[in-house]
Amino acid sequence: MPRCIAFLRAVNVGGRLVKMDALRAAFESLGLANVSTFIASGNVLFETRARQLGALERKVETHLAQAFGFEIDTFIRTDAELAAAAAHAPFDAAVGAAAQTQVVGFLREPPGDAARATLAALNSDVDRFALHGRELYWWSRVKQSESTFSNAAFEKALRMRATFRGLNTLQRIVALA
């Protein structure tokens, strides 16, 4: 069975608390196998026979909303997709060396031309953005908490949901998967 990773948006932030054992049980109740979590921020590794991962995302979201009482956007990637996303080099070496923040955002679908233009306009001397498929790469010369950009700013500007993870976290998940 293929190994997949679900990245959950806004879990264990803003009072939306989910215990990892309850999260594992929720995934297992959907018939997913070898379920494990990685850090308490909504990263779930599992195996599935499902071939339509978009349909599985919606099924997981519906189930989690019923189980926990609030909406939890879910972004699923196969282990191969995640490895490719973590290995992708969106910027030249100088930009990477200067970055204090390296974050990858997961999207449901690749943004269209209008969203790409909006994102390009957000580039600055401090924050740099690149899109590659369904992933958004955000490198910043300052700490994420010090940047004027945020996950909420991205969602508002591009009018699409996303969840973000640090590149180090993704590399650690790839090693586990």
Coordinates of C-alpha atoms in Angstrom, one line a residue:
M1 CA 0.0 0.0 0.0
P2 CA 1.3 3.5 -0.8
R3 CA 2.5 5.6 2.2
C4 CA 0.9 9.0 2.4
I5 CA 1.2 12.0 4.6
A6 CA -1.8 14.2 5.6
F7 CA -1.0 17.8 6.5
L8 CA -3.8 19.3 8.6
R9 CA -4.4 23.0 8.7
A10 CA -4.7 24.8 12.0
V11 CA -4.4 21.9 14.4
N12 CA -3.3 22.6 17.9
V13 CA -3.3 26.4 17.4
G14 CA -5.8 29.0 18.4
G15 CA -7.6 26.7 20.8
R16 CA -8.3 24.0 18.2
L17 CA -6.7 21.2 20.3
V18 CA -6.5 17.6 19.0
K19 CA -4.7 14.9 21.0
M20 CA -2.5 12.8 18.8
D21 CA -3.9 9.5 20.0
A22 CA -7.4 10.7 19.1
L23 CA -6.2 11.8 15.7
R24 CA -4.6 8.4 15.0
A25 CA -7.8 6.7 16.0
A26 CA -9.8 8.9 13.7
F27 CA -7.6 8.0 10.8
E28 CA -7.6 4.3 11.7
S29 CA -11.4 4.4 11.8
L30 CA -11.4 5.3 8.1
G31 CA -9.6 2.0 7.4
L32 CA -6.2 3.6 6.9
A33 CA -3.3 1.4 8.0
N34 CA 0.0 1.9 10.0
V35 CA -1.1 5.4 11.2
S36 CA 1.4 7.5 13.0
T37 CA 1.7 11.2 13.8
F38 CA 4.7 13.4 13.7
I39 CA 4.9 16.3 16.3
A40 CA 1.6 17.7 17.5
S41 CA 0.9 20.0 14.6
G42 CA -1.2 17.9 12.3
N43 CA 1.2 15.6 10.4
V44 CA -0.3 12.1 9.9
L45 CA 1.5 9.3 8.1
F46 CA -0.5 6.3 6.9
E47 CA -0.9 3.7 4.3
T48 CA -4.0 3.5 2.0
R49 CA -5.3 1.6 -0.9
A50 CA -7.2 4.7 -2.1
R51 CA -6.2 5.8 -5.6
Q52 CA -8.1 9.1 -5.6
L53 CA -6.3 11.1 -3.0
G54 CA -8.5 14.2 -3.6
A55 CA -11.6 12.1 -2.7
L56 CA -9.7 10.8 0.4
E57 CA -8.9 14.4 1.5
R58 CA -12.6 15.3 1.4
K59 CA -13.5 12.0 3.3
V60 CA -10.8 12.7 6.0
E61 CA -12.0 16.4 6.3
T62 CA -15.7 15.3 6.8
H63 CA -14.7 12.7 9.3
L64 CA -12.4 15.0 11.3
A65 CA -15.1 17.7 11.4
Q66 CA -17.5 15.2 12.9
A67 CA -14.9 13.7 15.3
F68 CA -13.5 17.0 16.6
G69 CA -16.3 19.6 16.0
F70 CA -14.4 22.0 13.7
E71 CA -13.3 22.2 10.1
I72 CA -9.8 20.8 9.5
D73 CA -8.5 21.3 5.9
T74 CA -6.5 18.3 4.8
F75 CA -3.7 18.2 2.2
I76 CA -2.5 14.7 1.3
R77 CA 0.8 13.9 -0.5
T78 CA 2.3 10.5 -1.2
D79 CA 5.8 9.8 0.2
A80 CA 7.3 10.3 -3.3
E81 CA 5.5 13.6 -3.8
L82 CA 6.7 14.8 -0.4
A83 CA 10.3 13.7 -1.1
A84 CA 10.2 15.7 -4.3
A85 CA 8.7 18.7 -2.7
A86 CA 11.4 18.7 0.1
A87 CA 14.2 18.2 -2.4
H88 CA 13.0 20.9 -4.8
A89 CA 15.4 23.9 -4.9
P90 CA 13.1 26.9 -5.7
F91 CA 15.8 29.6 -5.4
D92 CA 19.5 30.0 -6.2
A93 CA 22.1 29.2 -3.6
A94 CA 22.5 32.8 -2.5
V95 CA 18.8 33.2 -1.6
G96 CA 18.9 29.9 0.2
A97 CA 22.0 30.8 2.2
A98 CA 20.5 34.2 3.3
A99 CA 17.1 32.6 4.4
Q100 CA 16.4 32.4 8.1
T101 CA 13.0 30.9 7.2
Q102 CA 12.3 28.2 4.7
V103 CA 8.7 27.2 4.6
V104 CA 6.6 25.0 2.2
G105 CA 2.9 25.6 1.8
F106 CA 0.6 22.8 0.6
L107 CA -2.3 23.7 -1.7
R108 CA -5.1 21.6 -3.2
E109 CA -4.3 22.5 -6.7
P110 CA -1.8 24.6 -8.6
P111 CA -2.7 28.3 -8.6
G112 CA -4.0 29.8 -11.8
D113 CA -2.4 32.7 -13.6
A114 CA -4.1 35.5 -11.6
A115 CA -3.0 33.9 -8.3
R116 CA 0.6 33.5 -9.7
A117 CA 0.7 37.2 -10.6
T118 CA -0.6 38.1 -7.1
L119 CA 2.0 36.0 -5.5
A120 CA 4.8 37.4 -7.7
A121 CA 3.8 40.9 -6.6
L122 CA 4.4 39.9 -2.9
N123 CA 8.1 39.2 -3.6
S124 CA 10.4 41.6 -1.8
D125 CA 14.0 41.9 -0.6
V126 CA 12.9 40.1 2.6
D127 CA 10.4 37.5 1.4
R128 CA 10.7 35.4 -1.7
F129 CA 8.0 33.1 -3.1
A130 CA 8.0 30.4 -5.8
L131 CA 5.3 28.0 -6.9
H132 CA 6.0 24.4 -8.0
G133 CA 3.0 22.3 -8.7
R134 CA 0.8 22.3 -5.6
E135 CA 3.5 23.7 -3.3
L136 CA 4.4 27.2 -2.4
Y137 CA 8.0 27.9 -1.3
W138 CA 8.5 30.9 1.0
W139 CA 12.1 31.8 1.9
S140 CA 12.6 34.8 4.2
R141 CA 15.6 36.7 5.3
V142 CA 14.0 37.1 8.7
K143 CA 12.3 34.8 11.1
Q144 CA 8.8 33.7 10.1
S145 CA 7.4 35.6 13.1
E146 CA 9.2 38.8 12.0
S147 CA 8.0 38.8 8.4
T148 CA 5.1 40.9 7.3
F149 CA 3.9 37.9 5.3
S150 CA 1.8 35.2 7.0
N151 CA -0.2 32.1 6.2
A152 CA -3.4 34.3 6.6
A153 CA -2.0 36.9 4.2
F154 CA -1.3 34.2 1.7
E155 CA -4.8 32.8 1.9
K156 CA -6.4 36.3 1.7
A157 CA -4.2 37.4 -1.3
L158 CA -4.7 34.2 -3.3
R159 CA -8.1 33.2 -2.0
M160 CA -7.1 29.6 -1.4
R161 CA -6.5 27.5 1.7
A162 CA -3.1 26.2 2.5
T163 CA -1.1 24.8 5.3
F164 CA 2.6 25.5 5.9
R165 CA 5.5 23.5 7.3
G166 CA 9.1 24.3 7.8
L167 CA 11.5 22.6 5.4
N168 CA 13.3 20.9 8.3
T169 CA 10.0 19.3 9.4
L170 CA 9.4 18.1 5.9
Q171 CA 12.9 16.6 5.6
R172 CA 12.3 14.8 8.9
I173 CA 9.0 13.4 7.8
V174 CA 10.6 12.2 4.5
A175 CA 13.1 10.3 6.6
L176 CA 10.3 8.6 8.5
A177 CA 8.2 7.8 5.5

